[in-house]
XYZ file of C-alpha atoms in Angstrom:
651
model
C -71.064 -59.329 80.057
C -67.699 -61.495 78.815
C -65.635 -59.586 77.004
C -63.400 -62.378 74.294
C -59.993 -62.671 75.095
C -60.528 -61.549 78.668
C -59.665 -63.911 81.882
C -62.401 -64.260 84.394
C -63.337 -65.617 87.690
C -66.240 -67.485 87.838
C -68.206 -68.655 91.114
C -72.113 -70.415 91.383
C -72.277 -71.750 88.500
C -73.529 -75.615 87.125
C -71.461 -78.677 85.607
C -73.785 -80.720 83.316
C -72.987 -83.305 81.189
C -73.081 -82.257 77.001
C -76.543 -82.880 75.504
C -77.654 -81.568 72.322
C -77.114 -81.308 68.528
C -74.042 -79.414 67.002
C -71.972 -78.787 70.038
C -69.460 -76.473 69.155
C -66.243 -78.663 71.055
C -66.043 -82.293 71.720
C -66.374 -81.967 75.181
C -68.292 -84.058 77.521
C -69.347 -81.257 79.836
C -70.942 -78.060 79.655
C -71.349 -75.025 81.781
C -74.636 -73.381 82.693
C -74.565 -69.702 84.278
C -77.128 -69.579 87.135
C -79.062 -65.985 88.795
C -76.321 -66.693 91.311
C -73.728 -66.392 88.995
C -71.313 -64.406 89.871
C -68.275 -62.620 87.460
C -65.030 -61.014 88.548
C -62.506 -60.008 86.005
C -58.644 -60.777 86.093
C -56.006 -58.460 85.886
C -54.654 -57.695 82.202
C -51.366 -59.605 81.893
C -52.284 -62.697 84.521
C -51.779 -65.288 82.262
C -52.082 -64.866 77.896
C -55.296 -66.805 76.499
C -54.795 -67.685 72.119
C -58.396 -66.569 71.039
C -57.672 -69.225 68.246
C -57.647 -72.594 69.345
C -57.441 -75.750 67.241
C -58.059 -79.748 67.674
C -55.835 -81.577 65.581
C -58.070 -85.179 65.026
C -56.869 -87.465 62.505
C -58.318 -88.021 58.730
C -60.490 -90.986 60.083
C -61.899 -89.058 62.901
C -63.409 -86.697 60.436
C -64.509 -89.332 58.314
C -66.582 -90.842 61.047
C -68.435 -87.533 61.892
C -69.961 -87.036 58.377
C -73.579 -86.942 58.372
C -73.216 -86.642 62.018
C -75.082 -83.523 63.892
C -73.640 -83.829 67.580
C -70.579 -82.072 67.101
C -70.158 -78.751 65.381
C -67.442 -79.826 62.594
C -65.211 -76.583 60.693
C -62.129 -77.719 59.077
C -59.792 -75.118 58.113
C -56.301 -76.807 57.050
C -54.531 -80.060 57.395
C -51.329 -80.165 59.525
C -48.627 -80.983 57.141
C -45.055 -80.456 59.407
C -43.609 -78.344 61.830
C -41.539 -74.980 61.892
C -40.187 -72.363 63.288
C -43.010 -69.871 65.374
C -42.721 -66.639 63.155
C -44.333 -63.137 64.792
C -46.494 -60.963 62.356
C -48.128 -58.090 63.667
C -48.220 -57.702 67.290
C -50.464 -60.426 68.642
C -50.344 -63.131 65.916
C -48.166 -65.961 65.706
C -48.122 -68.370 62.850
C -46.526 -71.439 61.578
C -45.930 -71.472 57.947
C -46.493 -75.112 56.038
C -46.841 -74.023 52.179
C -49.189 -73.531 49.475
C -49.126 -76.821 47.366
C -46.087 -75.253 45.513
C -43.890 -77.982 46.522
C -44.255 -81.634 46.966
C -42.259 -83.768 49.520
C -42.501 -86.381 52.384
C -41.943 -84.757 55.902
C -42.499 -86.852 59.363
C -45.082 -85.700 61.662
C -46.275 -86.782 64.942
C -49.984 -87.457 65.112
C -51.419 -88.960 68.315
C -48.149 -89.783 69.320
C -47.272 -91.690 65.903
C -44.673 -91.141 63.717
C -46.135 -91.183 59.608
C -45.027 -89.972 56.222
C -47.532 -87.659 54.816
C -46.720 -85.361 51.263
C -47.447 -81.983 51.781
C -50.554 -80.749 50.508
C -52.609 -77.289 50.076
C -53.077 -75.207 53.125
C -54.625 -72.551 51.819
C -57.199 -71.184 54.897
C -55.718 -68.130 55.229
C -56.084 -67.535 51.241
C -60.079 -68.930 51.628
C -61.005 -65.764 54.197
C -59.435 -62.735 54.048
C -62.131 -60.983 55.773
C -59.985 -59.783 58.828
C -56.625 -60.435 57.467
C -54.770 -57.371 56.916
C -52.795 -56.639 53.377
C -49.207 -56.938 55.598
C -49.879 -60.213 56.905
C -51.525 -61.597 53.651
C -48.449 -60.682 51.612
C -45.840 -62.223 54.238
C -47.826 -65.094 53.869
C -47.970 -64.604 49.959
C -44.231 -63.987 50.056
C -43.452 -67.600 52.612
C -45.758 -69.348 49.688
C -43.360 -67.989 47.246
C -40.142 -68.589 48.743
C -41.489 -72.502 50.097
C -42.050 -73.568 46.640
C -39.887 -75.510 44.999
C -41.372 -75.713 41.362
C -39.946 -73.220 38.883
C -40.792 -69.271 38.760
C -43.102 -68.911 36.245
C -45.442 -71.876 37.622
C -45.613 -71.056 41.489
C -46.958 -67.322 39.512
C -49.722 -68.766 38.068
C -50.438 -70.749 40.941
C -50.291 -67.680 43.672
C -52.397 -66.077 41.326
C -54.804 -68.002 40.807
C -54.862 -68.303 44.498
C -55.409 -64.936 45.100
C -58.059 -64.535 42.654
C -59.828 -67.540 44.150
C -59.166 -65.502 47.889
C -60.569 -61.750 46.218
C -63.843 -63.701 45.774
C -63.617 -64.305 49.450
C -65.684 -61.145 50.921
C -62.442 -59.360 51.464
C -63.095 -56.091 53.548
C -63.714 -53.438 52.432
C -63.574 -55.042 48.441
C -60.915 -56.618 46.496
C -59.911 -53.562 44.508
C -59.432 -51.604 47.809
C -57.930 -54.155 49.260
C -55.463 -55.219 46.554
C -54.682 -51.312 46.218
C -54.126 -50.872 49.954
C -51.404 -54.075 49.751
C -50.066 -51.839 46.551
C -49.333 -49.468 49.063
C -47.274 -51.599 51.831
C -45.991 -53.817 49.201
C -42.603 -51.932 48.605
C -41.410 -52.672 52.210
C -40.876 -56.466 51.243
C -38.263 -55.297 49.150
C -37.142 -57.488 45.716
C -40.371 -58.645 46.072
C -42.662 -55.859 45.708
C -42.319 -55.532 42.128
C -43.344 -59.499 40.683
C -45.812 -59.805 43.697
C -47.135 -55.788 42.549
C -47.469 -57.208 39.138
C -49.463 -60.675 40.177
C -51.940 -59.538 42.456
C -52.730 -56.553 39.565
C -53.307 -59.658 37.459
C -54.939 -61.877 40.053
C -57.717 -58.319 40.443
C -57.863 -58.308 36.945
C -59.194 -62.171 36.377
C -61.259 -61.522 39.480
C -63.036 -58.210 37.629
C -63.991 -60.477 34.894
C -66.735 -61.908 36.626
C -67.396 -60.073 39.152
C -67.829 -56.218 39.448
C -68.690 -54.250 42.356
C -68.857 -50.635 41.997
C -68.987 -49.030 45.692
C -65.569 -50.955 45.846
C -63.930 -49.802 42.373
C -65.370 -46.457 43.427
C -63.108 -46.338 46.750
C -60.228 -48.223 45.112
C -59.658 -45.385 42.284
C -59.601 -42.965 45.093
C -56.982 -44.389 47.169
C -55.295 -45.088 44.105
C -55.184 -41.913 43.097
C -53.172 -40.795 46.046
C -50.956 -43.544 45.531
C -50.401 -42.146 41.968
C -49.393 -38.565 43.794
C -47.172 -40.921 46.414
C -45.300 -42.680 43.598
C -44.625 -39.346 41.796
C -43.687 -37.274 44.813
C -41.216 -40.082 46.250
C -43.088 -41.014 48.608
C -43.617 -44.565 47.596
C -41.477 -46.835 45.530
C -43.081 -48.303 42.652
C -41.047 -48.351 39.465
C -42.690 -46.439 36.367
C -44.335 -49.143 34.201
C -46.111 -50.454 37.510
C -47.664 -46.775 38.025
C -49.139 -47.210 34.824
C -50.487 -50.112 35.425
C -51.925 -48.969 38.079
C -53.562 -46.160 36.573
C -55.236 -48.522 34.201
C -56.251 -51.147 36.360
C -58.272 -48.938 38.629
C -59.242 -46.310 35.653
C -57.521 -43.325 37.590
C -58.113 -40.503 35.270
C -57.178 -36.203 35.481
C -60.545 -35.993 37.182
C -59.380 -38.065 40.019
C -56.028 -37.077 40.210
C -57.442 -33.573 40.769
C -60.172 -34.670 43.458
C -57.130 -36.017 45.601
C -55.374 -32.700 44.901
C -58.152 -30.964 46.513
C -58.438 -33.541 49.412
C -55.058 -32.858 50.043
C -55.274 -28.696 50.384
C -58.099 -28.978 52.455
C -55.850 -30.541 54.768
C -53.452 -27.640 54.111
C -50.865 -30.611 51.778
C -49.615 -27.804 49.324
C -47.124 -29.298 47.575
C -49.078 -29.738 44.425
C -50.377 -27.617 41.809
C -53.047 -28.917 39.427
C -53.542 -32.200 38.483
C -52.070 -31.544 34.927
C -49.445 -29.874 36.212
C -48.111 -32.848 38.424
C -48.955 -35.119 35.444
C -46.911 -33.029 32.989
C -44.289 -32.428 34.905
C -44.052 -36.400 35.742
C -44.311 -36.948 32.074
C -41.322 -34.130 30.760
C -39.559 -36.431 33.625
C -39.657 -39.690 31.945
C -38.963 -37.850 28.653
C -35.654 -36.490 30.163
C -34.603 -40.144 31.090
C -35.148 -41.521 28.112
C -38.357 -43.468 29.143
C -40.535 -43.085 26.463
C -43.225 -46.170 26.424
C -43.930 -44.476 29.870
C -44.184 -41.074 29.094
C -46.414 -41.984 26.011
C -48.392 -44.043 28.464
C -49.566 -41.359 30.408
C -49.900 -38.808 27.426
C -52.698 -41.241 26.195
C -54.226 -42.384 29.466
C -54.635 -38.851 30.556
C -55.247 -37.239 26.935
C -52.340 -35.165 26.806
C -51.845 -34.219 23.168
C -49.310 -31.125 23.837
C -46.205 -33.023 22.273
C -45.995 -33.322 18.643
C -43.666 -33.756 15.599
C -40.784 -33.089 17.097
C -41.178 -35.531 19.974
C -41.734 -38.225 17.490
C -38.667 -37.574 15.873
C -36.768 -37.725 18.565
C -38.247 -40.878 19.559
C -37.208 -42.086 15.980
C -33.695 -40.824 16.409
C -33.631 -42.803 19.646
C -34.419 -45.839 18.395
C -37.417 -45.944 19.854
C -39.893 -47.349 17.869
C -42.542 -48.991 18.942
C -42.838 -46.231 21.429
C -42.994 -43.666 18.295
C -45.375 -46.100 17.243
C -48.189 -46.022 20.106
C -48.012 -42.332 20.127
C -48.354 -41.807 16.536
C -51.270 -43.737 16.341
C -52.460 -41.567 19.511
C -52.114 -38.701 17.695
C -54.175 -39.632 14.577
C -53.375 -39.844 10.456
C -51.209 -37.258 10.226
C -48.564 -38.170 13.092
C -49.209 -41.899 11.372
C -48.080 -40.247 7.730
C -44.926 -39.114 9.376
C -43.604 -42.107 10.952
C -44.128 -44.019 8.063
C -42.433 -42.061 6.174
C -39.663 -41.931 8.531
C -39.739 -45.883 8.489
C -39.060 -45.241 4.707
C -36.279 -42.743 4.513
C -34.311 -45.164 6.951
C -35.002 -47.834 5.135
C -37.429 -50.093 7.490
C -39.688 -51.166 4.539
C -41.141 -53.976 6.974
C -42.230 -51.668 9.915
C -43.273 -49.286 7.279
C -45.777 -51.976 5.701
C -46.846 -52.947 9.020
C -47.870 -49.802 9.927
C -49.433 -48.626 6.701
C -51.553 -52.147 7.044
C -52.241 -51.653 10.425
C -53.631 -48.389 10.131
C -55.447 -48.630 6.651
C -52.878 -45.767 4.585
C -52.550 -47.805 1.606
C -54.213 -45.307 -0.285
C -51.979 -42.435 1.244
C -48.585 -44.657 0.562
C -49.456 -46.837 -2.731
C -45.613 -46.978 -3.883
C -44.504 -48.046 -0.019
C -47.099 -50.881 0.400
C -46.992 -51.805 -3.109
C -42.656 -52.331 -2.509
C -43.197 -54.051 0.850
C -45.769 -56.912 -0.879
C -43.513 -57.121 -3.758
C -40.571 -57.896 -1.349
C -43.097 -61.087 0.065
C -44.225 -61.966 -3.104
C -40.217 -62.013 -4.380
C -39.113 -64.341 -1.039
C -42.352 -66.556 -1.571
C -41.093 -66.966 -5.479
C -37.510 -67.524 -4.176
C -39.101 -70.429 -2.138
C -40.978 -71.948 -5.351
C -44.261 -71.704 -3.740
C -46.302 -69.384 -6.292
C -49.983 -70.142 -5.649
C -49.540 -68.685 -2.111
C -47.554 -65.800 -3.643
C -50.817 -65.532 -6.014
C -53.118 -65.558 -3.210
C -51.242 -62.860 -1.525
C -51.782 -60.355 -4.486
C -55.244 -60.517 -3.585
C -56.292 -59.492 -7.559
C -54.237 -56.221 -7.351
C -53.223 -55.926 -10.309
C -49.853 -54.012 -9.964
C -48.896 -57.220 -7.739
C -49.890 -59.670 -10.368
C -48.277 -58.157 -13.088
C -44.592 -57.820 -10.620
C -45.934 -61.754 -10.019
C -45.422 -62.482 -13.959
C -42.130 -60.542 -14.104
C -40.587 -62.679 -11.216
C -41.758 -66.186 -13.382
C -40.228 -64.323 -16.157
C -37.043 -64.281 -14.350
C -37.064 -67.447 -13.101
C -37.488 -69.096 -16.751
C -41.040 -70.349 -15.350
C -42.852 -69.626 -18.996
C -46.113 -71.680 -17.954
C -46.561 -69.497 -14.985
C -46.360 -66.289 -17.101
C -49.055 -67.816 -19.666
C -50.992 -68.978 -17.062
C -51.193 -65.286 -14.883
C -51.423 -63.279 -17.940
C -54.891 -65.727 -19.402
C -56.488 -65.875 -15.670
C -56.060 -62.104 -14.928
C -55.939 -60.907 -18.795
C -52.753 -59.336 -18.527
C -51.879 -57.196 -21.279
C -48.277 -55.928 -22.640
C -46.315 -59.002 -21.819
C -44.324 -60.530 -24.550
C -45.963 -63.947 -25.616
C -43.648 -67.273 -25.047
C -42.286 -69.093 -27.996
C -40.932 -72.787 -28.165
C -37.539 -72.808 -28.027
C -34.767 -73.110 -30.762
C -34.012 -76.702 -32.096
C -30.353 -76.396 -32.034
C -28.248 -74.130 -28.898
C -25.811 -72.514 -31.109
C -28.663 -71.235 -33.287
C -30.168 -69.641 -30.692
C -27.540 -67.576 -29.425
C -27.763 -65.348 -32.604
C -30.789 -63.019 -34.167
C -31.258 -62.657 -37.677
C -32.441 -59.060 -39.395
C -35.364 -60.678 -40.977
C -36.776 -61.240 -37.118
C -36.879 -57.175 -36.241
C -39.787 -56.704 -37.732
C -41.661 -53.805 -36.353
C -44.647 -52.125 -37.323
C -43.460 -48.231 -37.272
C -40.892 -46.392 -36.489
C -41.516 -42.852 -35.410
C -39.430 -39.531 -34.666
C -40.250 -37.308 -31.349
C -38.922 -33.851 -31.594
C -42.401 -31.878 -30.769
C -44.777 -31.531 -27.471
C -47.537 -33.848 -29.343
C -45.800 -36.572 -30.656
C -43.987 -36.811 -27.295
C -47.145 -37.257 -25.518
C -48.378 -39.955 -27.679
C -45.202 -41.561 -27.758
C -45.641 -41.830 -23.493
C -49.308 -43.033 -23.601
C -47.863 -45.944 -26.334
C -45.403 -46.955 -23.460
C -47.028 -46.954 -20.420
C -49.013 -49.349 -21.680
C -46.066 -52.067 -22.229
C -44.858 -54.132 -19.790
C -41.574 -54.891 -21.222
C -39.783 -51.960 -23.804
C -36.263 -51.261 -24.689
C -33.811 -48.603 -24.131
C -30.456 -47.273 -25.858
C -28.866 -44.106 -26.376
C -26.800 -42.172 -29.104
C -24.752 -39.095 -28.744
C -21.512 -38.276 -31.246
C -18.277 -39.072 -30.381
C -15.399 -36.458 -29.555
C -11.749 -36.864 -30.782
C -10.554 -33.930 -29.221
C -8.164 -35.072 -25.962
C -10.014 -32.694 -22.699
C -12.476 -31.278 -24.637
C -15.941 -31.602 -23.591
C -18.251 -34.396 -23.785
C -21.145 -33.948 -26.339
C -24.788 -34.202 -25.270
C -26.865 -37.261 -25.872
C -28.814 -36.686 -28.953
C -31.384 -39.346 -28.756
C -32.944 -42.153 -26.964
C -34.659 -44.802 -28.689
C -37.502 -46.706 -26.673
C -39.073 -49.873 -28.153
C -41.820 -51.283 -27.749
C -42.418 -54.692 -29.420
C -44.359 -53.352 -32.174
C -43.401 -49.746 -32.639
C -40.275 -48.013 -31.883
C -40.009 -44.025 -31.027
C -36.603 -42.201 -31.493
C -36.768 -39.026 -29.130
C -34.640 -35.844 -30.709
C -33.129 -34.821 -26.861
C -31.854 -31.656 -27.725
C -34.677 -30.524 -29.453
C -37.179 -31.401 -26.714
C -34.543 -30.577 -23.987
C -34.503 -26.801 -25.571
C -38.411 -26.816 -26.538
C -40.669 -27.900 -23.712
C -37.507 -29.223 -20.779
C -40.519 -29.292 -18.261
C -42.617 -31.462 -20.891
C -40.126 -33.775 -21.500
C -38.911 -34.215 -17.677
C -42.779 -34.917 -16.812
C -43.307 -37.388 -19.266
C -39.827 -39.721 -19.516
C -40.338 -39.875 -15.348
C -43.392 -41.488 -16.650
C -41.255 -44.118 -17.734
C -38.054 -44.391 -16.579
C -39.371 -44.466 -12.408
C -42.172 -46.332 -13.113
C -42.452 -50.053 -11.231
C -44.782 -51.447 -13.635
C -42.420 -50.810 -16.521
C -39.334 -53.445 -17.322
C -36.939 -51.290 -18.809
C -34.127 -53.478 -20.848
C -30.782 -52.271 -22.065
C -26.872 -52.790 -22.481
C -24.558 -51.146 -20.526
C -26.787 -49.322 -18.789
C -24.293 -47.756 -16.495
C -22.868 -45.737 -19.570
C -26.093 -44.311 -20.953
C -27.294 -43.427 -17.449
C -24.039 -41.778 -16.883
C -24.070 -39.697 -20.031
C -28.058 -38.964 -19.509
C -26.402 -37.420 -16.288
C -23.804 -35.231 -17.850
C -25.657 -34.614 -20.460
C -29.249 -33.191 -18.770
C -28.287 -32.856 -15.194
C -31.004 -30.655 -14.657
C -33.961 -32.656 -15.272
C -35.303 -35.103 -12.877
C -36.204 -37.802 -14.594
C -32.682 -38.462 -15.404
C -31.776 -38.783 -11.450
C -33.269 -42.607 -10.640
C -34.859 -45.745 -11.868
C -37.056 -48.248 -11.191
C -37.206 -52.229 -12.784
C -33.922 -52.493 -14.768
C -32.675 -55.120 -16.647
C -29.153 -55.105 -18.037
C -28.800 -57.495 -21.256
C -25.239 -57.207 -21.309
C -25.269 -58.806 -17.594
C -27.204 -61.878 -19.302
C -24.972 -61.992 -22.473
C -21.172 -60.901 -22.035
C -20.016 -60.645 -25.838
C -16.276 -60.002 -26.100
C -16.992 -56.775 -28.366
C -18.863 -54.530 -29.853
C -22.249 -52.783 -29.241
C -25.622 -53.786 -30.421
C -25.178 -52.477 -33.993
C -22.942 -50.978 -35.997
C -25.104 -48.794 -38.272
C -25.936 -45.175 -38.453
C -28.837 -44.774 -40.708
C -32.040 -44.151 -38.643
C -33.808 -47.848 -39.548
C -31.112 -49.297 -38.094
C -30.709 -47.286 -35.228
C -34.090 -47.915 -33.981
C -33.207 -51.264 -34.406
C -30.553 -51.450 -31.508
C -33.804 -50.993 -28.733
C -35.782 -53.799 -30.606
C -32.712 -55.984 -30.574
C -32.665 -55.652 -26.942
C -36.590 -56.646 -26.607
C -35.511 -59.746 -29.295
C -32.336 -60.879 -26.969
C -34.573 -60.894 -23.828
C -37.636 -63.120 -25.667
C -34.965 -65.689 -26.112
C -33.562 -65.484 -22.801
C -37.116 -65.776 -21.266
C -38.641 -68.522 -23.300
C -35.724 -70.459 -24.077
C -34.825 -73.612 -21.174
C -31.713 -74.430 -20.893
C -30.467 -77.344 -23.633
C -29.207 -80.287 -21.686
C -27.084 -81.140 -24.434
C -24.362 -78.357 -24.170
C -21.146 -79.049 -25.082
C -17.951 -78.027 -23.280
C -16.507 -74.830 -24.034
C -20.079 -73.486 -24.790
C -21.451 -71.018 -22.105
C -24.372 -72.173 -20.492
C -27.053 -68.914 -20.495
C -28.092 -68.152 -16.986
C -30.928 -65.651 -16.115
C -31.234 -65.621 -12.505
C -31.890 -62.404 -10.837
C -30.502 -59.803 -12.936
C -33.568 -57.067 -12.325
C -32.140 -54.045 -10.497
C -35.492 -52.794 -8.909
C -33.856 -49.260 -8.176
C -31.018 -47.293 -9.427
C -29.982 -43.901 -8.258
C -28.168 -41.882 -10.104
C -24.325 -42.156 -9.725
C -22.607 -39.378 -8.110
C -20.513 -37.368 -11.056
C -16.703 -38.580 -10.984
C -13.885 -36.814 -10.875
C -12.541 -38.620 -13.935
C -14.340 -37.961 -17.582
C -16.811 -40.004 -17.708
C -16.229 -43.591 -20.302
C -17.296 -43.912 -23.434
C -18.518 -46.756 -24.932
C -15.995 -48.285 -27.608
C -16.145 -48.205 -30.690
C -18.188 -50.496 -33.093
C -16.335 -53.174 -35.337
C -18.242 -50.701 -38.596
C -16.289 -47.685 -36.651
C -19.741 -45.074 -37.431
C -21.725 -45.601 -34.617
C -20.124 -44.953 -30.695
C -22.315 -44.578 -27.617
């Protein structure tokens, strides 16, 4: 019996000449072992047979042997250059010539002739990896790397699609097992461990999309399961992100972890408790050191749904967002309702949106989402392009009405006809053609304030008709009276009523009264108004009025903030004077339809090309203040509005 690899001395035998189809060497002789045979074994050591052996024939050679059955013909490589003998493993010796990863000439002797060939593929070893062993295929993996000359992110994709090509090579005893068992030797090749780690996870990962085997995905979780318990206990070096990708390339899960836990005790390994223990205790770990994409890794690979509110928050508070972000929507809705609302008290309207949209909350955060479209819809009006800011409303309603207010302050008239007839958009004040002459249209005449009633609030009933009126305008008016105090240091006196127009009716609200009556009434229904988006509130000076409101009521709410403000006085800066100089209640009421009159013109009116010098030209470019808190109370008194040119009427 010959033993491969062995050295033997052989006596009796016969020397024939080659005959035959698919000889396995090009040979011209062949032996033939006779009865009298006879067999004696060398000495180990005598003399070192390769068991590999190779005939390097030229190109043409091989060529000429197509179609040709006498000799047996396996080509594994083509001989691109010479280099230096490297040792891997005990008995193997190899000489590296690349992976295709770089092109250039080198000289080569071939039957005793100098040529230039370019260096080509040699990828044999890549093509069987039957008996190769993980060590020796990543040194040779790592001299691909290194040999290439093309830039990093190519010679990647190439090595992996190389491997991917060699894991549908029969490797023994699978891919997975065997791309987890070079997982395990890979940190010994140092700064490369981690990139190669990475590509051959990849390279398994293409591979597993065609073909799946389970015996081998079977075997692979196991072993990588212990690797999990090496990489937590120290005992291998694989960074954290790379654990969890390997926990969810080979589906380890608290089942396995635990079946490895008991492997190990059997053979009395006690270092670990149970599997959720380790994992836990791995996890409060990464939480510690600030690595909290890992740690919320593993809480949703494994399940773990132990950490709550506060671990979000303190995600939040370290910036850590998108990591709040994957374990909020973990967690479920109500995890989800608290980050977004977190994104909202600091002010990140866009991540906010995002994850409201992402997660299908609009109906829990109407106000939020709502803001965060009209902030798109305002840049995409900004940028002039208003039929893809009308697609992006989508028919809500809310949008398309904020839609027509943004035309409205751009001076875009045809745009706010055109909304308000396709959607039937009610409340809006109708466009006019402008005045023939500029200087005529900078002032109002009496005879133009027509409205059709004028009404006094100072019970619960009439208030709450007077709100359902104006929440269903668009566009009403607001100013303020309170009596004046000519005593130096004494104190202020309390507004005494707000008038709110509407453009046909206007309602004068007795404060005090209804402040003294029903305070909880009153607070209820003018936040109705005065915080309401879909409400453009106009007025002049509004800084005063909302200051006095302030000292006046500090106690109600609806007093505190403001939503969709529009300052006339910031459109028209008269040198003097307030909006009217009467006292009697017809006129008074007047003052909040003069305000609704000023900002028709403004709207409807182009700008005259014809304006002389010395005439101001009447801008209207973004003068809507979409929220106003209250100011904080100064030190100082707070200013009163000067007197009128009539001297009767102050605010």
């Amino acid at each position: 019996m010959l033993s491969e690899g062995s050295l033997y001395n052989v006596k009796n035998l016969k020397v024939v000449s080659t005959t035959g189809e698919y000889i396995p060497l090009s040979n011209q002789y062949k032996i033939i072992f006779l009865v009298i045979t006879s067999l004696k074994r060398l000495e180990e050591g005598t003399v070192k047979i390769p068991i590999n052996g190779f005939q390097f024939v030229s190109l043409n050679l091989i060529n000429l042997r197509v179609n040709d059955n006498t000799i047996l013909l396996d080509v594994i490589g083509s001989f691109c250059g010479v280099g230096d003998i490297e040792i891997v493993g005990a008995d193997f010796s190899l000489c590296l010539l690349g992976m295709g990863l770089e092109e250039r000439v080198a000289e080569s002797c071939i039957n005793g002739h100098k040529a230039d060939c370019a260096w080509t593929v040699s990828v044999h070893t890549f093509s069987d990896i039957t008996n190769i062993s993980p060590v020796v295929f990543l040194h040779l993996l790592k001299e691909c790397y290194i040999h290439g000359t093309c830039k990093a992110t190519r010679k990647f994709r190439a090595l992996q699609q190389q491997v991917s090509q060699a894991l549908c090579n029969s490797p023994e005893p699978g891919p997975a097992t065997f791309i987890v068992r070079c997982l395990y030797v890979l940190p010994i090749f140092g700064v490369y461990s981690e990139g190669f780690s990475h590509l051959i996870i990849s390279a398994l990962r293409r591979h597993q999309k065609t073909t799946v085997n389970s015996a081998d995905s079977t075997q692979a979780k196991e072993i990588a399961a212990y690797l999990f318990l090496d990489i937590t206990g120290g005992f291998v070096d694989h960074d954290e992100k790379l654990m969890v990708k390997i926990l969810e390339a080979f589906d380890v899960r608290l089942t396995d972890i635990e079946k490895a836990i008991t492997q190990l005790k059997a053979q009395n390994e006690h270092r670990f408790d149970t599997a959720k223990t380790v994992i836990e205790q791995y996890i409060f770990a990464m939480i510690d050191s600030q690595s909290y994409m890992t740690a919320v890794s593993l809480l949703e690979h494994f399940s773990i749904r132990q950490s709550g509110e506060s671990f979000l928050l303190k995600m939040i508070q370290n910036k850590e967002f998108k990591a709040a972000e994957k374990w909020a929507t973990f967690m479920g809705k109500p995890m989800l309702c608290l980050l977004v609302q977190q994104f909202v008290d600091r002010n990140m309207l866009k991540s906010a949106y995002d994850t409201i949209k992402k997660n299908d909350l609009q109906q829990d955060f109407p106000d939020v989402y709502h803001k965060c479209k009209e902030n798109l819809l305002k840049r995409l009006a900004e940028k002039a392009c208003w039929d893809i800011a009308e697609a992006k409303t989508k028919g809500d309603k809310r949008l398309l009405e904020y839609l027509v207010y943004l035309a409205m302050e751009a001076g875009y008239s045809e745009k706010v006809d055109e909304l308000c007839e396709r959607y039937s958009l009610e409340g809006f004040l109708k466009t006019r053609e402008p005045e023939a002459g500029f200087v005529h249209s900078r002032f109002l005449h009496l005879k133009e304030l027509v409205v059709e009633d004028i009404i006094w609030v100072d019970e619960v009933d009439g208030l709450h008709k007077a709100i359902c009126h104006i929440e269903g305008c668009k566009v009403v008016g607001i100013d303020c009276e309170w009596k004046p105090n000519y005593v130096k240091g004494c104190k202020m006196n309390k507004v005494s009523i707000m008038q709110i127009a509407s453009d046909e009716m206007v309602f004068i609200f007795d404060l005090i009264k209804l402040a003294e009556d029903v305070p909880d009434v009153l607070d209820s229904c003018l936040t109705r108004i005065l915080q309401s988006p879909g409400i453009l509130k106009l007025g002049y000076n509004f800084q005063c009025d909302i200051k006095q409101l302030a000292h006046s009521y500090g106690e109600l709410e609806c007093f505190k903030h403001y939503e969709m403000l529009l300052d006339i006085q910031n459109v028209f800066k008269e040198p003097k004077g307030g909006l009217s100089g009467l006292a009697e209640l017809e006129y008074a009421a007047l003052d909040a339809v003069v305000l609704l009159q000023i900002f028709h013109h403004v709207r409807s009116c182009s700008q005259p090309t014809d304006v002389s010098e010395g005439h101001d030209k009447i801008e209207w470019k973004s003068y809507i203040v979409s929220h106003m808190d209250n100011p904080k109370k100064s030190k100082k008194r707070p200013t009163i509005k000067k007197e009128t040119e009539s001297g009767a009427n102050y605010h």
